[in-house]
Coordinates of C-alpha atoms and ligand atoms in Angstrom, one line a residue:
M1 CA 6.1 24.8 -5.7
K2 CA 3.6 22.7 -7.7
A3 CA 1.2 20.5 -5.8
A4 CA -1.8 18.3 -6.6
V5 CA -4.6 19.4 -4.2
V6 CA -7.9 17.8 -3.3
T7 CA -10.2 20.8 -2.9
E8 CA -13.5 18.9 -2.9
F9 CA -14.3 15.1 -2.6
N10 CA -15.0 13.4 -5.9
A11 CA -13.8 16.3 -7.9
P12 CA -10.7 16.5 -10.1
L13 CA -7.5 17.4 -8.2
E14 CA -6.2 20.9 -8.9
I15 CA -2.6 21.6 -9.8
E16 CA -1.8 24.6 -7.7
E17 CA 1.3 26.8 -7.2
I18 CA 1.8 27.1 -3.4
D19 CA 4.5 28.2 -1.0
I20 CA 7.3 25.7 -0.1
P21 CA 6.5 24.6 3.5
T22 CA 8.9 25.4 6.3
P23 CA 10.0 22.4 8.4
G24 CA 8.9 22.8 12.1
V25 CA 10.6 21.3 15.2
G26 CA 11.6 17.7 14.4
E27 CA 10.7 18.0 10.8
V28 CA 12.7 17.9 7.5
L29 CA 12.0 19.5 4.1
I30 CA 12.1 17.0 1.3
R31 CA 12.5 17.8 -2.4
L32 CA 10.4 15.0 -4.0
E33 CA 11.9 12.9 -6.8
T34 CA 9.0 10.5 -7.1
C35 CA 5.7 9.6 -5.5
G36 CA 3.7 6.5 -6.2
L37 CA -0.1 6.6 -6.7
C38 CA -1.7 4.2 -4.2
H39 CA -5.4 3.3 -4.5
T40 CA -5.6 4.8 -1.0
D41 CA -5.0 8.2 -2.5
I42 CA -8.1 7.7 -4.7
H43 CA -10.2 6.7 -1.6
A44 CA -8.8 9.8 0.1
A45 CA -9.7 12.1 -2.8
H46 CA -13.2 10.5 -3.0
G47 CA -13.8 10.8 0.8
D48 CA -14.6 7.1 0.7
W49 CA -13.9 6.3 4.4
P50 CA -15.7 7.0 7.7
V51 CA -12.8 9.3 8.9
K52 CA -12.3 11.9 6.1
P53 CA -9.3 14.1 5.5
T54 CA -9.8 17.9 6.1
L55 CA -10.1 19.8 2.8
P56 CA -8.0 21.0 1.1
F57 CA -5.1 18.5 1.3
I58 CA -2.3 17.1 -0.7
P59 CA -2.4 13.3 -1.0
G60 CA 0.6 11.0 -1.5
H61 CA 2.3 8.5 0.9
E62 CA 4.8 6.8 -1.4
G63 CA 7.1 9.8 -1.6
V64 CA 10.8 9.6 -2.2
G65 CA 13.2 12.5 -2.3
I66 CA 16.2 14.3 -0.9
V67 CA 16.4 16.0 2.4
E68 CA 16.9 19.7 1.6
A69 CA 16.6 21.4 5.0
L70 CA 16.3 20.4 8.6
G71 CA 13.9 22.0 11.1
P72 CA 15.0 22.8 14.7
N73 CA 16.2 19.9 16.9
V74 CA 16.7 17.4 14.0
T75 CA 19.8 15.4 14.6
D76 CA 19.0 12.0 13.0
R77 CA 18.8 13.1 9.3
V78 CA 21.3 14.9 7.1
I79 CA 20.9 17.2 4.2
G80 CA 21.3 15.4 0.9
E81 CA 20.1 12.0 2.2
R82 CA 17.4 10.2 0.2
V83 CA 14.4 9.2 2.2
A84 CA 10.9 7.9 1.8
I85 CA 7.7 9.4 3.2
P86 CA 5.4 6.6 4.2
W87 CA 1.7 6.5 5.3
L88 CA 2.8 6.4 9.0
G89 CA 3.9 10.1 9.1
F90 CA 4.1 10.2 12.8
A91 CA 3.5 8.1 15.9
C92 CA 3.9 9.2 19.6
G93 CA 6.7 6.8 20.5
E94 CA 5.4 6.3 24.0
C95 CA 2.1 4.5 24.0
R96 CA 1.6 0.7 24.4
Y97 CA 1.5 0.2 20.7
C98 CA 4.6 2.3 19.9
I99 CA 6.7 0.6 22.5
D100 CA 5.7 -3.0 21.8
G101 CA 6.5 -2.8 18.1
R102 CA 3.1 -1.9 16.7
E103 CA 3.5 1.7 16.0
T104 CA 1.0 1.6 13.1
L105 CA -1.7 1.2 15.7
C106 CA -0.7 4.4 17.6
E107 CA -3.8 6.4 18.4
Q108 CA -1.8 9.7 18.1
Q109 CA -0.6 8.8 14.6
Q110 CA -0.6 11.2 11.6
N111 CA -0.9 9.8 8.1
S112 CA 0.9 11.4 5.2
G113 CA -1.4 12.5 2.4
Y114 CA -4.4 12.2 4.7
S115 CA -4.3 13.8 8.1
V116 CA -1.2 15.8 7.1
N117 CA -0.1 16.9 3.6
G118 CA 1.6 14.3 1.5
A119 CA 4.0 14.0 -1.4
F120 CA 2.0 14.8 -4.5
A121 CA 4.1 18.0 -4.6
E122 CA 7.5 19.2 -5.4
Y123 CA 8.3 19.6 -1.7
A124 CA 6.9 18.2 1.5
V125 CA 7.7 18.5 5.2
A126 CA 7.7 15.3 7.2
S127 CA 8.7 14.1 10.7
A128 CA 12.5 13.4 10.7
R129 CA 11.9 10.3 12.8
F130 CA 9.3 8.8 10.5
V131 CA 10.9 9.3 7.1
I132 CA 12.9 6.2 6.2
P133 CA 16.4 6.2 4.6
V134 CA 16.5 4.7 1.1
P135 CA 19.6 2.6 0.7
A136 CA 21.9 3.8 -2.1
G137 CA 21.4 1.2 -4.9
I138 CA 17.6 1.5 -4.9
S139 CA 16.3 4.0 -7.4
A140 CA 13.7 6.6 -6.5
L141 CA 11.4 5.0 -9.0
D142 CA 11.6 1.6 -7.3
A143 CA 11.6 3.0 -3.7
A144 CA 8.3 4.7 -4.1
P145 CA 6.0 1.6 -4.6
L146 CA 8.0 -0.2 -1.9
T147 CA 7.1 2.5 0.6
C148 CA 3.4 1.5 0.7
A149 CA 2.5 -1.3 -1.7
G150 CA 5.7 -3.2 -0.7
V151 CA 5.6 -2.8 3.1
T152 CA 1.8 -3.3 3.3
T153 CA 1.9 -6.7 1.6
Y154 CA 5.1 -7.8 3.2
K155 CA 3.6 -7.1 6.6
A156 CA 0.2 -8.6 5.7
L157 CA 2.0 -11.9 4.8
R158 CA 4.2 -11.7 7.9
V159 CA 1.1 -11.6 10.1
A160 CA -0.3 -14.5 8.1
N161 CA 2.4 -16.7 9.6
I162 CA 2.9 -18.6 6.4
V163 CA 4.4 -22.1 6.6
P164 CA 6.5 -22.9 3.5
T165 CA 4.4 -25.0 1.0
E166 CA 1.1 -23.4 2.1
N167 CA -1.2 -22.0 -0.6
V168 CA -1.5 -18.2 -0.7
A169 CA -4.3 -16.7 -2.8
V170 CA -3.7 -13.1 -3.7
F171 CA -6.9 -11.3 -4.7
G172 CA -6.0 -8.3 -6.8
I173 CA -2.8 -8.1 -8.7
G174 CA -2.4 -4.3 -8.7
G175 CA 0.1 -2.1 -7.1
L176 CA 0.0 -4.1 -3.9
G177 CA -0.7 -7.5 -5.4
H178 CA 2.3 -7.6 -7.7
L179 CA 4.6 -7.2 -4.7
A180 CA 2.5 -9.6 -2.6
V181 CA 3.0 -12.4 -5.1
Q182 CA 6.8 -12.0 -4.7
Y183 CA 6.9 -11.8 -0.9
A184 CA 4.6 -14.9 -0.7
R185 CA 7.1 -16.7 -2.9
I186 CA 10.0 -15.5 -0.8
M187 CA 8.2 -16.9 2.3
G188 CA 8.0 -20.3 0.6
A189 CA 4.3 -20.3 -0.4
T190 CA 2.6 -21.6 -3.5
V191 CA 0.8 -18.5 -5.0
I192 CA -2.6 -18.3 -6.7
G193 CA -3.1 -14.9 -8.3
V194 CA -6.7 -13.7 -8.8
D195 CA -7.7 -10.7 -10.8
I196 CA -10.3 -9.7 -13.4
E197 CA -7.8 -8.7 -16.1
D198 CA -5.7 -11.2 -18.1
E199 CA -2.8 -8.8 -18.3
K200 CA -2.6 -8.7 -14.5
L201 CA -2.6 -12.5 -14.3
D202 CA 0.2 -12.7 -16.9
L203 CA 2.2 -10.4 -14.7
A204 CA 1.4 -12.5 -11.6
R205 CA 2.8 -15.6 -13.4
E206 CA 5.9 -13.7 -14.5
L207 CA 6.5 -12.7 -10.9
G208 CA 6.1 -16.3 -9.6
A209 CA 2.5 -17.2 -9.2
E210 CA 2.1 -20.9 -10.0
F211 CA -1.7 -20.6 -10.7
T212 CA -3.9 -17.8 -11.7
V213 CA -7.7 -17.3 -11.8
N214 CA -9.6 -14.8 -13.9
A215 CA -12.5 -13.9 -11.5
A216 CA -14.4 -12.3 -14.4
K217 CA -14.6 -15.6 -16.2
L218 CA -14.5 -18.2 -13.4
D219 CA -15.8 -18.4 -9.9
P220 CA -12.6 -18.0 -7.9
V221 CA -14.0 -20.0 -5.0
D222 CA -14.5 -23.1 -7.2
A223 CA -11.2 -22.6 -9.1
I224 CA -9.3 -22.4 -5.8
A225 CA -11.1 -25.4 -4.3
E226 CA -9.9 -27.4 -7.3
L227 CA -6.4 -26.4 -6.4
G228 CA -7.0 -27.7 -2.8
G229 CA -8.1 -24.4 -1.2
A230 CA -6.1 -21.6 0.2
D231 CA -4.3 -21.5 3.6
V232 CA -4.1 -17.7 3.3
A233 CA -6.3 -15.4 1.3
L234 CA -5.0 -11.9 1.0
V235 CA -7.6 -9.3 -0.1
L236 CA -6.2 -6.5 -2.1
A237 CA -9.2 -5.6 -4.3
A238 CA -11.5 -2.9 -3.0
S239 CA -14.8 -4.8 -3.1
P240 CA -16.7 -6.5 -0.3
K241 CA -17.6 -9.3 -2.6
V242 CA -13.9 -10.2 -3.0
F243 CA -13.6 -10.5 0.8
E244 CA -16.4 -13.0 0.8
Q245 CA -14.9 -14.9 -2.1
A246 CA -11.5 -14.9 -0.3
F247 CA -13.1 -16.2 2.9
A248 CA -14.9 -19.0 1.0
S249 CA -11.7 -20.1 -0.7
L250 CA -10.0 -20.9 2.6
K251 CA -9.2 -24.4 3.9
R252 CA -9.5 -25.4 7.5
G253 CA -7.1 -23.4 9.6
G254 CA -7.1 -20.7 7.0
R255 CA -6.3 -17.0 7.5
L256 CA -8.3 -14.2 5.8
I257 CA -6.0 -11.2 5.6
C258 CA -8.0 -8.0 5.1
V259 CA -6.0 -5.2 3.5
A260 CA -8.2 -3.4 0.9
L261 CA -10.4 -0.7 2.1
P262 CA -13.6 -0.5 0.0
A263 CA -16.0 2.4 0.4
E264 CA -18.8 0.0 1.1
G265 CA -17.3 -1.3 4.3
T266 CA -19.0 -4.5 5.4
M267 CA -18.6 -8.1 4.5
S268 CA -20.8 -11.0 5.5
I269 CA -19.0 -13.9 7.0
P270 CA -20.7 -17.1 8.1
I271 CA -20.1 -17.8 11.8
F272 CA -20.5 -21.6 11.6
E273 CA -17.8 -22.1 9.0
T274 CA -15.5 -19.6 10.7
V275 CA -15.7 -21.6 14.0
L276 CA -15.8 -25.1 12.7
K277 CA -12.9 -24.5 10.2
G278 CA -10.9 -22.5 12.8
I279 CA -10.5 -19.6 10.5
S280 CA -8.7 -16.4 11.5
I281 CA -9.8 -13.0 10.2
I282 CA -7.0 -10.5 10.4
G283 CA -6.8 -6.8 9.5
S284 CA -3.4 -5.5 8.5
I285 CA -2.4 -1.8 8.2
V286 CA 0.8 -0.8 6.4
G287 CA 3.9 -1.7 8.3
T288 CA 6.4 -0.2 10.8
R289 CA 9.6 1.6 9.9
Q290 CA 11.5 -1.6 10.5
D291 CA 9.2 -3.4 8.0
V292 CA 10.0 -0.8 5.4
A293 CA 13.7 -1.2 6.1
E294 CA 13.3 -5.0 5.6
V295 CA 11.4 -4.4 2.3
F296 CA 14.2 -2.1 1.1
A297 CA 16.8 -4.7 2.1
L298 CA 15.0 -7.4 0.2
H299 CA 14.9 -5.2 -2.9
L300 CA 18.6 -4.2 -2.5
A301 CA 19.4 -7.9 -2.4
G302 CA 17.7 -8.3 -5.8
K303 CA 14.9 -10.5 -4.5
T304 CA 12.0 -8.3 -5.7
K305 CA 11.1 -6.4 -8.8
V306 CA 9.0 -3.3 -9.0
I307 CA 6.7 -2.9 -12.0
A308 CA 5.9 0.7 -12.5
E309 CA 5.3 3.4 -15.1
T310 CA 5.9 7.1 -14.6
R311 CA 3.5 10.0 -15.0
T312 CA 3.8 13.7 -14.5
L313 CA 2.0 15.4 -11.6
E314 CA -0.1 17.2 -14.2
Q315 CA -1.5 13.8 -15.2
V316 CA -2.8 13.1 -11.7
N317 CA -6.5 12.9 -12.7
T318 CA -6.0 10.7 -15.8
A319 CA -3.6 8.6 -13.7
M320 CA -6.3 8.0 -11.1
A321 CA -8.8 7.1 -13.9
E322 CA -6.2 4.6 -15.3
V323 CA -5.9 2.9 -11.9
L324 CA -9.6 2.7 -11.5
S325 CA -10.0 1.1 -14.9
S326 CA -7.4 -1.6 -13.9
T327 CA -5.4 -0.9 -17.1
V328 CA -2.2 0.0 -15.2
P329 CA 0.8 -2.4 -15.2
A330 CA 1.0 -2.6 -11.4
R331 CA 2.0 0.9 -10.1
L332 CA 2.0 4.5 -11.5
V333 CA 4.6 6.8 -10.1
F334 CA 4.8 10.5 -10.4
Q335 CA 8.2 11.7 -11.3
F336 CA 9.2 15.3 -10.5
Ligands
NAD1 P1 -4.9 -1.3 -7.4 O1 -6.1 -0.6 -8.0 O2 -3.6 -1.0 -8.0 O3 -5.2 -2.9 -7.4 C1 -6.4 -3.5 -7.3 C2 -6.4 -4.7 -8.2 O4 -7.6 -5.4 -7.9 C3 -6.4 -4.4 -9.7 O5 -5.4 -5.2 -10.3 C4 -7.8 -4.8 -10.1 O6 -7.8 -5.3 -11.5 C5 -8.1 -5.9 -9.1 N1 -9.5 -6.3 -9.0 C6 -10.6 -5.4 -9.1 N2 -11.7 -6.1 -8.9 C7 -11.4 -7.4 -8.6 C8 -12.1 -8.6 -8.4 N3 -13.4 -8.6 -8.3 N4 -11.4 -9.7 -8.1 C9 -10.1 -9.7 -8.2 N5 -9.3 -8.6 -8.4 C10 -10.0 -7.5 -8.7 O7 -5.0 -0.9 -5.9 P2 -3.8 -1.0 -4.8 O8 -3.1 0.4 -4.8 O9 -3.1 -2.2 -4.9 O10 -4.7 -1.0 -3.4 C11 -5.6 -2.0 -3.2 C12 -6.4 -1.7 -1.9 O11 -5.6 -1.8 -0.8 C13 -7.1 -0.3 -1.9 O12 -8.4 -0.4 -1.3 C14 -6.2 0.5 -1.0 O13 -6.8 1.6 -0.3 C15 -5.8 -0.6 0.0 N6 -4.6 -0.4 0.8 C16 -4.6 -0.8 2.1 C17 -3.4 -0.7 2.8 C18 -3.4 -1.2 4.2 O14 -2.4 -0.8 4.9 N7 -4.3 -1.9 4.7 C19 -2.3 0.0 2.3 C20 -2.3 0.3 0.9 C21 -3.5 0.2 0.2
ZN2 ZN1 -0.8 3.2 0.1
ZN3 ZN1 2.0 5.8 20.1

């Protein structure tokens, strides 16, 4: 099978011909139809984060495909079923976090395309329990971005505890942001989209943002203050400066929801304002299998729209460059 492999950090991925993997106990073999390109895959290929993947590895955690074979002891999946391979590739099912509904915090977790091989390949093996059925009626092209960009922003806004009528500022209208705008609207918020590209802001307005701010032209803190400030600021752009702007745009009682994962990983937050204004700073990591199912259900009900363009796996390196240059209309998805 063909796979895009990271053999060295910060080097182009290599398209390699490798053996189709065999599903082990509790695993399924999936023939991929699509896989979205998340900015996380770029961080992974660059070795941006403190915990690095072991080289060589295959990225990709927005995989969608058909179950082609079952490993031993798999009873909950059937051959021919369409499933998604999310970032949460495995969790233990028994720890405090797994049993209280926070499986994405499991310390035994495996992450697709990071600690285990992912879906930038024609085939992948994955835990039968952690792949998620894709409802008939959702295309493989739409399902891919929902599997990470969708669930991550849906969950991040759920933990923000939005009250309808609150202002939600979404910083970064990329793969994640274009879905965040829609979920914030569904939750009843007034949405302020912030990006540095006018095309992204046009898209944010088309998807329901009432206000937009081009942070390359205006100071977003001032612009959001003129709109009365943000109750929730969702950070989806991978730059510490944006976290600080998002913090500064909050009203009293505001919530800073940290989602992006920049390589330079510290932000400077004033303690005095945090305390006096009663601000919450919350980290949010992807979502549970149930969150993914809810994201799929919303899409099936016609409440969300996925904006994506397809690329071939051979285009992986130019596709990553396109994402980094912010010229992509929301998501790029590899089609096999
Ligand atoms: P993306 O590249 O598609 O989107 C980023 C957007 O930010 C782009 O539209 C870009 O134009 C915009 N941007 C860049 N600089 C900006 C600035 N100064 N102000 C405002 N906007 C700016 O990336 P993505 O795939 O949406 O991922 C975003 C981040 O979220 C990445 O760091 C990724 O690793 C992280 N992520 C986190 C989780 C999680 O569970 N916490 C899940 C998925 C992705
Ligand atoms: Zn992702
Ligand atoms: Zn666990």
